[in-house]
mmCIF file of C-alpha atoms in Angstrom:
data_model
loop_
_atom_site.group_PDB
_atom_site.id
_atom_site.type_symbol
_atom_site.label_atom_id
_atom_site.label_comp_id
_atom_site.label_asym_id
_atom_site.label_seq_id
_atom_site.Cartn_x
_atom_site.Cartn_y
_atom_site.Cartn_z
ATOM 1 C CA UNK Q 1 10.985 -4.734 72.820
ATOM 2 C CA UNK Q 2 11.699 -8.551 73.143
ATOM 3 C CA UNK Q 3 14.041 -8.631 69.916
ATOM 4 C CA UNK Q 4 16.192 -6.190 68.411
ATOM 5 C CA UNK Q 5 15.778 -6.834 65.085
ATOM 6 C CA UNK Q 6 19.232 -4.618 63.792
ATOM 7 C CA UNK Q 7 21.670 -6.449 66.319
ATOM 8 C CA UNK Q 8 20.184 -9.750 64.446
ATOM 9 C CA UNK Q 9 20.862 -8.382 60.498
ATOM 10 C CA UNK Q 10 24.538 -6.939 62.348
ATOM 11 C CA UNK Q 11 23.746 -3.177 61.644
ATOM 12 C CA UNK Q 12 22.881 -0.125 62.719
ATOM 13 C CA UNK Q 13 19.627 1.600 63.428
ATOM 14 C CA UNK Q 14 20.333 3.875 60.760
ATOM 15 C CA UNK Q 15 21.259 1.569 58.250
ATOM 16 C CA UNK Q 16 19.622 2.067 54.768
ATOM 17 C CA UNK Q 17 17.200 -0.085 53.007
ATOM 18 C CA UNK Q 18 20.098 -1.094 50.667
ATOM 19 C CA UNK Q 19 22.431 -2.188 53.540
ATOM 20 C CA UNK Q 20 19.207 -3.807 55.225
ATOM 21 C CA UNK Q 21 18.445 -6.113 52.329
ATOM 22 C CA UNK Q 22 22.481 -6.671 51.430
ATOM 23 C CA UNK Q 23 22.679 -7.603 55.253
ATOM 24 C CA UNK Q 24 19.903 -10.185 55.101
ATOM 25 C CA UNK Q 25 21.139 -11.955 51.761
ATOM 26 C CA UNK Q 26 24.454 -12.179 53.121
ATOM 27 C CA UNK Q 27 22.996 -14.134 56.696
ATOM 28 C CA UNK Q 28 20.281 -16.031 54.397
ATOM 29 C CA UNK Q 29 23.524 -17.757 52.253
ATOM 30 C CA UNK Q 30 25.012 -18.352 55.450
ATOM 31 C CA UNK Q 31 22.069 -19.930 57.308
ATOM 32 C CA UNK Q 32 19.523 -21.480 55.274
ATOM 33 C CA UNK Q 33 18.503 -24.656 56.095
ATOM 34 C CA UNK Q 34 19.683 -26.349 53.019
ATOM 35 C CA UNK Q 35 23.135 -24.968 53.080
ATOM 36 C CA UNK Q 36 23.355 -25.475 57.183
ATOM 37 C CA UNK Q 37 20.708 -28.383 58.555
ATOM 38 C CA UNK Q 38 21.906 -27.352 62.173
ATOM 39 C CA UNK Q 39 18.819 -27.080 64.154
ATOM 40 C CA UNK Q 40 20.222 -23.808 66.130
ATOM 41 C CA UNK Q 41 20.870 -22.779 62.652
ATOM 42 C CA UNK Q 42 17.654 -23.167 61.735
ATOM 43 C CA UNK Q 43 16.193 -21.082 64.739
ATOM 44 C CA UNK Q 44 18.628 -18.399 63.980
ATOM 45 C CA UNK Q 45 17.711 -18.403 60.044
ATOM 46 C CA UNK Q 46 13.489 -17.830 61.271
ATOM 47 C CA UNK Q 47 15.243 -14.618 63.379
ATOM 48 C CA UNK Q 48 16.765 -12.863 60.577
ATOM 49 C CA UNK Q 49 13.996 -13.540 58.149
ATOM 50 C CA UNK Q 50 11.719 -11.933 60.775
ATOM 51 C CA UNK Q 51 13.992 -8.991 61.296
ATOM 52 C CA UNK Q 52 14.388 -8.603 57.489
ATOM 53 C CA UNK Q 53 10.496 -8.843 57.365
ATOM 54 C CA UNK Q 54 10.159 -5.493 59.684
ATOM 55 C CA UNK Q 55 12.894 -3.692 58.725
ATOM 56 C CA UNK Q 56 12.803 -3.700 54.984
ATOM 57 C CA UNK Q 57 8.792 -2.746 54.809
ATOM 58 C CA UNK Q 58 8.427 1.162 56.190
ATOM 59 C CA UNK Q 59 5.534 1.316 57.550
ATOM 60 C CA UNK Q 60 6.054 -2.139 59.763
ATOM 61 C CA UNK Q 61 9.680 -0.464 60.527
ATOM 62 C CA UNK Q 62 7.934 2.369 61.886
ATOM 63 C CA UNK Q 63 5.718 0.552 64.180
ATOM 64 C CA UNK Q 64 9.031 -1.424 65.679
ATOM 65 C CA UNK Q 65 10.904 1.980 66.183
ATOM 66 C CA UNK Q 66 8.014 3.303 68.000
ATOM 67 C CA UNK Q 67 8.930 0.145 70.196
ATOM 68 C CA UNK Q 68 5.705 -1.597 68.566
ATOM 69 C CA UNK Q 69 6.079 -5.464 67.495
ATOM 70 C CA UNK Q 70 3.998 -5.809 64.306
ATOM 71 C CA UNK Q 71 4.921 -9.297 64.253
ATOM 72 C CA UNK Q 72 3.526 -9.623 67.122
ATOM 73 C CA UNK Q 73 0.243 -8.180 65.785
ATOM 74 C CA UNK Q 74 -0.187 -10.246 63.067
ATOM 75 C CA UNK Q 75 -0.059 -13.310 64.404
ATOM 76 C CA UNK Q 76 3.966 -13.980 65.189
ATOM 77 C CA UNK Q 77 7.440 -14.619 63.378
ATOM 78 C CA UNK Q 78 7.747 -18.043 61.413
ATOM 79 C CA UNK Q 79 4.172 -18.664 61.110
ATOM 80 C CA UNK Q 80 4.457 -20.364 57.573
ATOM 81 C CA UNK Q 81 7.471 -22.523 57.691
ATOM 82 C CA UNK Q 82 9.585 -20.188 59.325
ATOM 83 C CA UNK Q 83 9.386 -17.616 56.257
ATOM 84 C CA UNK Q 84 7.356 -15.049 57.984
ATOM 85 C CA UNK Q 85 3.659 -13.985 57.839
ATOM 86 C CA UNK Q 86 4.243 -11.270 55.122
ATOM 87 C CA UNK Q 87 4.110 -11.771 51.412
ATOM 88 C CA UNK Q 88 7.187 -9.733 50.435
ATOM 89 C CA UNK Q 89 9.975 -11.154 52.688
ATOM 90 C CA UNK Q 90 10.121 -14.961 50.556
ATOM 91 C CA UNK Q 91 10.816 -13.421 47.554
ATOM 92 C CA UNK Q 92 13.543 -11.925 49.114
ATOM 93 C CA UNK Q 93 14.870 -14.709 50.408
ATOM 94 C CA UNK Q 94 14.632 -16.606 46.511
ATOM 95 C CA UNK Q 95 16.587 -13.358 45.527
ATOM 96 C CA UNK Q 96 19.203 -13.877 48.048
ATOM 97 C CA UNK Q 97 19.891 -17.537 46.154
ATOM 98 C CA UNK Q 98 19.021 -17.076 42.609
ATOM 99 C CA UNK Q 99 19.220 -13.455 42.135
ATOM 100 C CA UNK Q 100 15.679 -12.982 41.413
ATOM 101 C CA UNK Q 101 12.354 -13.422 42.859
ATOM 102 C CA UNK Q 102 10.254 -13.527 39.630
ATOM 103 C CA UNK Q 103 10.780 -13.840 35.932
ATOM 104 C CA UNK Q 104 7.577 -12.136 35.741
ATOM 105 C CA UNK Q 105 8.164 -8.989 36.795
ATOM 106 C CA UNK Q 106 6.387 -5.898 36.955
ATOM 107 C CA UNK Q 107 3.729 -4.961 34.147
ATOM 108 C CA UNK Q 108 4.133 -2.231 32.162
ATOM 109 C CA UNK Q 109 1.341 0.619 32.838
ATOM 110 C CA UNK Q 110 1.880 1.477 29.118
ATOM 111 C CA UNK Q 111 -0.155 -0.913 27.150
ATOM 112 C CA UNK Q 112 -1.911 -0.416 23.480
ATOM 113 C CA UNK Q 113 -5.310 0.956 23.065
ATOM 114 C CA UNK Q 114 -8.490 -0.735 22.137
ATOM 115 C CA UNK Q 115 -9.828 -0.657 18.431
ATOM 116 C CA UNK Q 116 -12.442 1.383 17.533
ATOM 117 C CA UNK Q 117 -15.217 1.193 15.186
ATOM 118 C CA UNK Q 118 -17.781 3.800 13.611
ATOM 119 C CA UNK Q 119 -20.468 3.799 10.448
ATOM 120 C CA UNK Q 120 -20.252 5.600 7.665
ATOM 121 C CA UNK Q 121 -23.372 6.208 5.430
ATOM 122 C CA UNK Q 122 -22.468 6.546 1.990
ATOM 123 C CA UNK Q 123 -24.521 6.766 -1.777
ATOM 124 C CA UNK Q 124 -24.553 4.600 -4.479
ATOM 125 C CA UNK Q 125 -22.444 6.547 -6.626
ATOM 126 C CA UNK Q 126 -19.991 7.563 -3.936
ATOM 127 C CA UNK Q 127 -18.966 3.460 -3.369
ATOM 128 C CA UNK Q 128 -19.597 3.005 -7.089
ATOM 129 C CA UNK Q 129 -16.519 5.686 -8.218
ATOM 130 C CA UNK Q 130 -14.910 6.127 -4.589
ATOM 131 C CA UNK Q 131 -14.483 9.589 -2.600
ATOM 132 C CA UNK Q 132 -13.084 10.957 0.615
ATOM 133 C CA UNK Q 133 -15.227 12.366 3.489
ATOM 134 C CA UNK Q 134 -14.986 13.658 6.565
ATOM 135 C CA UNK Q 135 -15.551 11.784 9.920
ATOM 136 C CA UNK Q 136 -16.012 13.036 13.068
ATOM 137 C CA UNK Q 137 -14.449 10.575 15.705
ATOM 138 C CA UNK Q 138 -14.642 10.461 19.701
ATOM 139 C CA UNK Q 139 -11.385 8.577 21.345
ATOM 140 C CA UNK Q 140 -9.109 8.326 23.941
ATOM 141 C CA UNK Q 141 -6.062 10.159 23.398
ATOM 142 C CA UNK Q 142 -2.946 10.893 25.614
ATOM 143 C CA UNK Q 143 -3.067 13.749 28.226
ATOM 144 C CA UNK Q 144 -1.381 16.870 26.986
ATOM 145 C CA UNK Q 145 -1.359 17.591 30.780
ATOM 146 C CA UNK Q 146 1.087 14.957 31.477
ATOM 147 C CA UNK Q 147 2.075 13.407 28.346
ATOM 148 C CA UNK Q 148 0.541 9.987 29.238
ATOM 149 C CA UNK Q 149 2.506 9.507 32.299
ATOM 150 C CA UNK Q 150 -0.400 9.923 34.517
ATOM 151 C CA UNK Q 151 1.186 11.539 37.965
ATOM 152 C CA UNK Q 152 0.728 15.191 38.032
ATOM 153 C CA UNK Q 153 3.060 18.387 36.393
ATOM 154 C CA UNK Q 154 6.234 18.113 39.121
ATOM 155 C CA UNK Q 155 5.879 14.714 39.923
ATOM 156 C CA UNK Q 156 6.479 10.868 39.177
ATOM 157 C CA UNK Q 157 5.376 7.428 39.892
ATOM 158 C CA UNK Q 158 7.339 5.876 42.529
ATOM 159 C CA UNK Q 159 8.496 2.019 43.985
ATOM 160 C CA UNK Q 160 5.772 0.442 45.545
ATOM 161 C CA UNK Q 161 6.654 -0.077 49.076
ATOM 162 C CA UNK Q 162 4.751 -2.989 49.411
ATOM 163 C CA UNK Q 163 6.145 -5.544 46.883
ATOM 164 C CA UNK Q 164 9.601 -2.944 46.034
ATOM 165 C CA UNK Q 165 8.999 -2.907 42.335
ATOM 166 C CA UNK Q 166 8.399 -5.921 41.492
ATOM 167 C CA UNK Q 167 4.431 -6.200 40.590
ATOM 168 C CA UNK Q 168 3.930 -9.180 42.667
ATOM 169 C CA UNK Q 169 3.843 -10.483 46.083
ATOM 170 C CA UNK Q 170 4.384 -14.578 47.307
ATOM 171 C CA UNK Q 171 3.434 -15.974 50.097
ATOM 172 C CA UNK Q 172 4.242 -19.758 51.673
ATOM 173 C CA UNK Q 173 1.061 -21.862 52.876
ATOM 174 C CA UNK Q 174 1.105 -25.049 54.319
ATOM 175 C CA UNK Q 175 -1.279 -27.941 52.329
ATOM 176 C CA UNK Q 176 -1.291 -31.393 52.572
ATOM 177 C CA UNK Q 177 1.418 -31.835 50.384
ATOM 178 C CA UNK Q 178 3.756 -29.636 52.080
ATOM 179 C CA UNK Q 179 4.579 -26.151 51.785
ATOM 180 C CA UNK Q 180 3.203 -24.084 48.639
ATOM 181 C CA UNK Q 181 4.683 -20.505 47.370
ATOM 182 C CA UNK Q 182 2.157 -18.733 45.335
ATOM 183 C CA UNK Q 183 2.211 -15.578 43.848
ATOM 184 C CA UNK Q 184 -0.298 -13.170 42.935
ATOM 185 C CA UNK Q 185 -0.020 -9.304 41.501
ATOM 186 C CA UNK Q 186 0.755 -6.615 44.346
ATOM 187 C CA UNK Q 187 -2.705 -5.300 45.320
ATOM 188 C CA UNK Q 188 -1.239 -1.923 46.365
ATOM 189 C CA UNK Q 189 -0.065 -1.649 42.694
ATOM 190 C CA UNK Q 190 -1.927 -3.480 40.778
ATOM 191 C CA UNK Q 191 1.418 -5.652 39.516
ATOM 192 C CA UNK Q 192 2.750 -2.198 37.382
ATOM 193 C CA UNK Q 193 5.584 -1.921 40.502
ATOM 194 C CA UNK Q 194 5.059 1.621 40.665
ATOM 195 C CA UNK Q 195 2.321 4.017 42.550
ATOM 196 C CA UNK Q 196 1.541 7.573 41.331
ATOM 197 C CA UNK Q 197 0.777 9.386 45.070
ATOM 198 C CA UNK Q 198 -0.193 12.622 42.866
ATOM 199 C CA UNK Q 199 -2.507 11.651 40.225
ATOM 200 C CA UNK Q 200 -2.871 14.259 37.201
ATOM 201 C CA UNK Q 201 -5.851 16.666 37.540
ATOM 202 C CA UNK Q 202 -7.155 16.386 34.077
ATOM 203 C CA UNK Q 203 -6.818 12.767 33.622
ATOM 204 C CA UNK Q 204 -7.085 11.637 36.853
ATOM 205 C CA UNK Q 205 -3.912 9.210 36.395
ATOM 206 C CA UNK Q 206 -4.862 7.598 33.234
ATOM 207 C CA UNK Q 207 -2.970 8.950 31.370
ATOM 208 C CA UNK Q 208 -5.478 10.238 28.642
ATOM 209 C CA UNK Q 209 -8.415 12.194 28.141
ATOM 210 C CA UNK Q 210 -11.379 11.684 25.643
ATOM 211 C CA UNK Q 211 -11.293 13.803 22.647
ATOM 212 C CA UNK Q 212 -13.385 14.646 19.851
ATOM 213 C CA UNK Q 213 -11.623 15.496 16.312
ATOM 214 C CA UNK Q 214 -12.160 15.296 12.515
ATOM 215 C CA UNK Q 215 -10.510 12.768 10.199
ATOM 216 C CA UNK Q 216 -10.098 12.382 6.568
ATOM 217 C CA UNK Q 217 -11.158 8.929 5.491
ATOM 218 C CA UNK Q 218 -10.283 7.814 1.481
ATOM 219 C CA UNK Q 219 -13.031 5.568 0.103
ATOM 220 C CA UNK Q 220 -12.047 3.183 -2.602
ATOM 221 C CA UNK Q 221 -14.310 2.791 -5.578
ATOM 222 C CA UNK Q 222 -16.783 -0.774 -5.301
ATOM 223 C CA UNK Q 223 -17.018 -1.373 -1.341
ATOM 224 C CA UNK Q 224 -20.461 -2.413 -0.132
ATOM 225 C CA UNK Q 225 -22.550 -2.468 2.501
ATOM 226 C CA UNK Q 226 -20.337 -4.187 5.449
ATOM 227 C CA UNK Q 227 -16.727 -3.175 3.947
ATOM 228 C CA UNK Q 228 -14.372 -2.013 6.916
ATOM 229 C CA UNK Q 229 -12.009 0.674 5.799
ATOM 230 C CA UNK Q 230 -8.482 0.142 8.762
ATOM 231 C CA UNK Q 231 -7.136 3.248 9.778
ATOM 232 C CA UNK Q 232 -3.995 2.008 11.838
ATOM 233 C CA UNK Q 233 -3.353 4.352 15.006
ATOM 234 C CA UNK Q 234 -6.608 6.174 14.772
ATOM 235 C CA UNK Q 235 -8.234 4.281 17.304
ATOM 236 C CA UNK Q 236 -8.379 4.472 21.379
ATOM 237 C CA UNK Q 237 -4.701 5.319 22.728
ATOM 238 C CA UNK Q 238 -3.736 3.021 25.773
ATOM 239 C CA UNK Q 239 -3.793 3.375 29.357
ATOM 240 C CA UNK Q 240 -0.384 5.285 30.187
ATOM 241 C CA UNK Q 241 -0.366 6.875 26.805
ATOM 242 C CA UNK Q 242 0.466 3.206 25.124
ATOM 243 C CA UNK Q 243 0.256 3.272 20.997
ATOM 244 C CA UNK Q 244 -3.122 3.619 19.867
ATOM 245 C CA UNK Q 245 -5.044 0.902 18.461
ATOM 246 C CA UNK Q 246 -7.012 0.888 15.112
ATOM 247 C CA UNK Q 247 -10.237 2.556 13.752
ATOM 248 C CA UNK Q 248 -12.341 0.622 11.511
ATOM 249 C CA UNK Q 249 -14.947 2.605 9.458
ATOM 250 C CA UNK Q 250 -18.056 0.205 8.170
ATOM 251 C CA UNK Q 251 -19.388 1.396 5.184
ATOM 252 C CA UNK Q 252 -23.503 1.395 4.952
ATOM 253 C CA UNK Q 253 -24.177 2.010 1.609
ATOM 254 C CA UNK Q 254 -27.742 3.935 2.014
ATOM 255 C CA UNK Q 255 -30.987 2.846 -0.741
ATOM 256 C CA UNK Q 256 -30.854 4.212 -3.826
ATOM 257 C CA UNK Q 257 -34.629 5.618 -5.309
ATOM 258 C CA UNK Q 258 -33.964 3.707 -8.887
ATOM 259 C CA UNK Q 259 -31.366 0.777 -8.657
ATOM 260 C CA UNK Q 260 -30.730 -2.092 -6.781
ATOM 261 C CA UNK Q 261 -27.223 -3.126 -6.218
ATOM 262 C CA UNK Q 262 -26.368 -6.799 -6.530
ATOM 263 C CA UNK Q 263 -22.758 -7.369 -6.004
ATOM 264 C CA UNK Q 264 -21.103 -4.946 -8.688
ATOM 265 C CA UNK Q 265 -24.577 -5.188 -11.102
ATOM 266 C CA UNK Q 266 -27.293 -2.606 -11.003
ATOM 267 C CA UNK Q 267 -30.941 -3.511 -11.674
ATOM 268 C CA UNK Q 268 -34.290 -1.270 -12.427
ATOM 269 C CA UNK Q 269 -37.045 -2.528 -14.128
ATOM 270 C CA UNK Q 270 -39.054 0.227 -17.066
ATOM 271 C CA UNK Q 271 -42.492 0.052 -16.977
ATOM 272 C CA UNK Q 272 -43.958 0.932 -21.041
ATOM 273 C CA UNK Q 273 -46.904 0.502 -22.271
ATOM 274 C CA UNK Q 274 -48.361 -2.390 -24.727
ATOM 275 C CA UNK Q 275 -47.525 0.107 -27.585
ATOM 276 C CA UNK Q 276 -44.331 0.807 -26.834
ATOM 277 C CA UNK Q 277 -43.128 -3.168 -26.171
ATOM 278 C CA UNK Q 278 -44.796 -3.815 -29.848
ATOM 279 C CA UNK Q 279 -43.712 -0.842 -31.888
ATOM 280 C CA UNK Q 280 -40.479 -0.532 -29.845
ATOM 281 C CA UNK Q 281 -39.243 2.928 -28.198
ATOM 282 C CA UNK Q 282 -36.605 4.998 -26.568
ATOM 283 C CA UNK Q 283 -36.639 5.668 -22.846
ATOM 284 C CA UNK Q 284 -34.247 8.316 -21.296
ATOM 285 C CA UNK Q 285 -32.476 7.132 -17.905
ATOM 286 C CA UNK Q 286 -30.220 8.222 -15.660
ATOM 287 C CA UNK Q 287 -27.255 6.673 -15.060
ATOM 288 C CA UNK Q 288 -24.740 6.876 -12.124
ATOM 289 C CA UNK Q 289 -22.308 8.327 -15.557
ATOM 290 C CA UNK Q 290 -25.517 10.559 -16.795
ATOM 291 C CA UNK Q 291 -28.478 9.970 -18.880
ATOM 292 C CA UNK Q 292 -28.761 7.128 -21.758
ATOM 293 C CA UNK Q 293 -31.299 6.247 -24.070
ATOM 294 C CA UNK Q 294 -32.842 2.570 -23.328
ATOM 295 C CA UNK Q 295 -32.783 1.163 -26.498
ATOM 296 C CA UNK Q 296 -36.469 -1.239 -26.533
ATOM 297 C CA UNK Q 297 -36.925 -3.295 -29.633
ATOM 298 C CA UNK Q 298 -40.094 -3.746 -31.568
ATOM 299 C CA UNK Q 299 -41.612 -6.714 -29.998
ATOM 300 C CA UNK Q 300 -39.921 -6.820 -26.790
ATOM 301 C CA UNK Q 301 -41.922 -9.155 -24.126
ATOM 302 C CA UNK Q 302 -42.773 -8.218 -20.487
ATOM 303 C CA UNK Q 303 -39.768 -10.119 -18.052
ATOM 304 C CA UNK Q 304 -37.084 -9.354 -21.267
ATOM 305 C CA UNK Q 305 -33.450 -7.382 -20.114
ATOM 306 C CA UNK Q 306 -31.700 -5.031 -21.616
ATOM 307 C CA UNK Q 307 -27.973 -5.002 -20.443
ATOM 308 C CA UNK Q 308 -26.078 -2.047 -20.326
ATOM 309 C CA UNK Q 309 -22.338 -3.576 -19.848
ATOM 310 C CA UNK Q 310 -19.811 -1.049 -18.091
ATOM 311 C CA UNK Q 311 -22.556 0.871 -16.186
ATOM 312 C CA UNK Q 312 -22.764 -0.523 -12.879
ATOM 313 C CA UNK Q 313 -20.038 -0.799 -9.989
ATOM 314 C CA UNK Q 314 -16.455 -0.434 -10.531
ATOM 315 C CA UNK Q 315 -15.099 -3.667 -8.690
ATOM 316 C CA UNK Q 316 -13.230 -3.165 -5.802
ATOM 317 C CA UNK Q 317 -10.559 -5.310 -6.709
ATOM 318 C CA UNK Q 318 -9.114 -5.438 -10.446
ATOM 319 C CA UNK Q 319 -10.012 -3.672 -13.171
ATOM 320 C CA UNK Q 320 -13.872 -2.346 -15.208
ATOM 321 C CA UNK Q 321 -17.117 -2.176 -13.911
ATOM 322 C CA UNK Q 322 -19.955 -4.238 -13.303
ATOM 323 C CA UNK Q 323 -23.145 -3.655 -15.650
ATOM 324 C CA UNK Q 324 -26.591 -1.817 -15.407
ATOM 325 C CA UNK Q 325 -29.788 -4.516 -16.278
ATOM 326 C CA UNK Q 326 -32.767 -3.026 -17.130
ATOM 327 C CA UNK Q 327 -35.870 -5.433 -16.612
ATOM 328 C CA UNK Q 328 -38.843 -4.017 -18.860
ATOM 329 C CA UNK Q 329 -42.404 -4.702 -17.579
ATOM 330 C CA UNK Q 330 -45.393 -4.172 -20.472
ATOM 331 C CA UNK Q 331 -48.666 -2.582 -19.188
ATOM 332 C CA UNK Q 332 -51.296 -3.853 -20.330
ATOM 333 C CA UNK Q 333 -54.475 -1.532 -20.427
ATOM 334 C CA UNK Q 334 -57.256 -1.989 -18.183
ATOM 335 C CA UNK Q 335 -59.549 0.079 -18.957
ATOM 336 C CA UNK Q 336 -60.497 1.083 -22.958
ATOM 337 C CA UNK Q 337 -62.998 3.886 -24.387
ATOM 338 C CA UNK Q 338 -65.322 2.583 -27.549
ATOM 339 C CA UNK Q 339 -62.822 3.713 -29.712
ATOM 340 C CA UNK Q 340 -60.046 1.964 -28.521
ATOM 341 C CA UNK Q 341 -61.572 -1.480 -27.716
ATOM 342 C CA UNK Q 342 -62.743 -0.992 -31.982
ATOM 343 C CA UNK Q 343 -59.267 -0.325 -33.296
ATOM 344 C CA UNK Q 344 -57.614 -3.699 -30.997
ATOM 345 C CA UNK Q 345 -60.385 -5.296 -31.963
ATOM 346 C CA UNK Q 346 -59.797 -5.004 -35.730
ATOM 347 C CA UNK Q 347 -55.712 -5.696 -34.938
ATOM 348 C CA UNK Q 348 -56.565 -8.868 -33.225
ATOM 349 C CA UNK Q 349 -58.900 -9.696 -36.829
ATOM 350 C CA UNK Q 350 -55.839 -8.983 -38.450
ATOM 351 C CA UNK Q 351 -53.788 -10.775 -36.938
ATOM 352 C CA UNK Q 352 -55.827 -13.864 -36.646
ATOM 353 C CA UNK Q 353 -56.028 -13.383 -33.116
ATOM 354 C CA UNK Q 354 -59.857 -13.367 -32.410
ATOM 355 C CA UNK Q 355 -59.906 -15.989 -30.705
ATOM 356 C CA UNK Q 356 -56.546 -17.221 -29.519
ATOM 357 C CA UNK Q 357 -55.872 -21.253 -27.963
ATOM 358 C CA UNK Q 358 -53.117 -19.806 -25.503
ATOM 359 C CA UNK Q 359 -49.860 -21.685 -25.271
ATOM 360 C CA UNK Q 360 -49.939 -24.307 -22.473
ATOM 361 C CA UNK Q 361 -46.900 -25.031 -20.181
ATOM 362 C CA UNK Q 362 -46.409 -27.119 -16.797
ATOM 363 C CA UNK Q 363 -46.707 -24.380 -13.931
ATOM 364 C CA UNK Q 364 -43.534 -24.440 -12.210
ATOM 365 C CA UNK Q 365 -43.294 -26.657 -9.074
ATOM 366 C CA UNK Q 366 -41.914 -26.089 -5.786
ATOM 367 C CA UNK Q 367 -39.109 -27.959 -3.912
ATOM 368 C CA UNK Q 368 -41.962 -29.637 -1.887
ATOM 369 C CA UNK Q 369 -43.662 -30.722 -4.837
ATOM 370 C CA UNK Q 370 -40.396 -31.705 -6.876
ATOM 371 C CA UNK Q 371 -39.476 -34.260 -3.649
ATOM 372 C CA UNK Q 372 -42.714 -35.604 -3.392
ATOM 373 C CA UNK Q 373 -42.594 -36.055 -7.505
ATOM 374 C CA UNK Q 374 -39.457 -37.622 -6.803
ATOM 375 C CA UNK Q 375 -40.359 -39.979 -3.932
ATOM 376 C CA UNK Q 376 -43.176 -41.505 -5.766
ATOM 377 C CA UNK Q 377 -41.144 -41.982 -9.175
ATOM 378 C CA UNK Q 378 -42.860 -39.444 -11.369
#
């Protein structure tokens, strides 16, 4: 064993990892290069940073007490500036002057959950007047098994040995412009500062398990097709049992047989016959509130409305409703016995209407024909 790494930190080979570390900030005050430029000095600051390099990681420490060098085995002492080949030991060393290595620190495993999102089909009249249903969800949620902590029933994370808690490890390079400290999250840890050596059983160390349940979701009255409905906590719980995020339910609003929705207006078009639009009529419908009598006047044309205000959506914000349009289309006959084609012929004599000129108007143009109208100065 070429160096004995204790006699250099001044303690005893059964010193504790405390004493170890308050033995090496102690020397590294005393003999760091900018506090003593003495080139001796110098030499004897590379020794202690090397002994502090074995001694305060176990599993190197173990090697050297088995009369091993593992300094030896990974390449030699001082082999980036005099700071030592490992990543832990310069960190150390900052600790010594400033009283911390990092402002960084270790991450938390606890972390909030992702959002979630399902669809809910739902009828006219249920967004129209609002309801509640049922919802069948399937999230993450913490383990019961070990309440989110993720080691198993008896157990606990512990320190990472590798980068003592802190989530990171640095490590000194040489470049062209000098020496470089870099720092990078502890890969034994993954930067959380903590290991779990006994994982749970049922989660496997995550911390939660999926989970299937039933929730109660209130729909207001007027949301259409694309309206998210937040339910705040409901969604995936985080790694390490962190707060749950959010569960948005999208409403699909699913085709009604009769009406068409458009915005917080209902439309259906009535089909009567050529009769009915001259003599006028009464035609039963129902209504997301019930059945109504349609209300068609004598003379009423094919293309005409008939508004029913109040009848259609309730909006979704403010106050009343939107309103039911009924579009009436007029059959006309195509097909007439003897008889018929006799009586509407002896209407149309008395009506003057034998032989009728037509009413004339410009056929309605399209954008195309409009611009080229346009162009040429029509």
């Amino acid at each position: 064993m070429a160096t004995d790494y204790y006699s250099v930190l001044g303690i005893s080979r059964d010193a504790s990892q405390d004493q170890i570390k308050k033995a090496f900030r102690r020397l590294a005050r005393e003999l760091h290069p900018d506090v003593n430029p003495d080139p001796k000095t110098q030499e004897r600051f590379k020794e202690i940073n090397a002994a502090y390099e074995v001694l305060s990681d176990p599993q190197k420490k173990q090697v050297y007490d088995l009369g091993g060098d593992p300094l030896s085995q990974a390449g030699g002492a001082g082999g980036a500036g005099g700071f030592g080949a490992g990543f832990g030991n310069f960190s150390d060393i900052m600790d010594a002057f400033f009283g911390t290595a990092s402002q960084r620190g270790p991450r938390s495993r606890t972390r909030r959950g992702q959002d979630a999102m399902i669809r809910l089909d739902v009828e006219l009249s249920e967004s129209a007047f609002g309801t509640t249903k049922d919802i069948q969800v399937d999230t993450a949620v913490v383990c019961t098994t070990c309440s989110g902590e993720g080691a198993a029933p008896g157990t606990s994370a512990q320190t990472c040995d590798m980068c003592r808690g802190r989530g990171e490890v640095s490590q000194v390079t040489r470049s062209f412009l000098g020496q470089v400290m870099t720092s990078r999250p502890c890969p034994q840890c993954q930067g959380f500062g903590t290991v779990v050596p006994t994982p749970c059983p049922e989660c496997a160390g995550d911390g939660r398990v999926r989970s299937r349940r039933t929730l109660t979701v209130k729909i207001p009255a007027g949301v259409d097709n694309g309206t998210r409905i937040q339910l705040a906590g409901e969604g995936e719980v985080g790694p390490g049992g962190g707060p749950a995020g959010d569960l948005y339910v999208e409403i699909h609003e699913l085709p009604h047989p009769v009406f068409q929705r458009r915005g917080d207006d209902l439309h259906c078009t009535v089909t009567i016959p050529m009769t009915a639009a001259a003599l006028g009529t009464k035609c039963p419908l129902e209504t997301l509130d019930g059945v109504e009598e349609i209300d068609v006047r004598p003379g009423t044309q094919s293309g005409q409305s008939i508004p029913l205000h109040g009848r259609g959506v309730t909006h979704l914000r403010g106050n009343g409703r939107g309103d039911l349009i009924v579009h009436v289309e007029v059959q006309t006959p195509g097909k007439l016995d003897p008889e018929q084609e006799e009586l509407l012929r002896r209407l149309a004599k008395l009506r003057g209407e034998e032989r009728p000129q037509g009413q004339f108007q410009p056929g309605q143009q399209g954008l195309f024909s409009r611009l080229k109208d346009a162009f040429n100065g029509r």
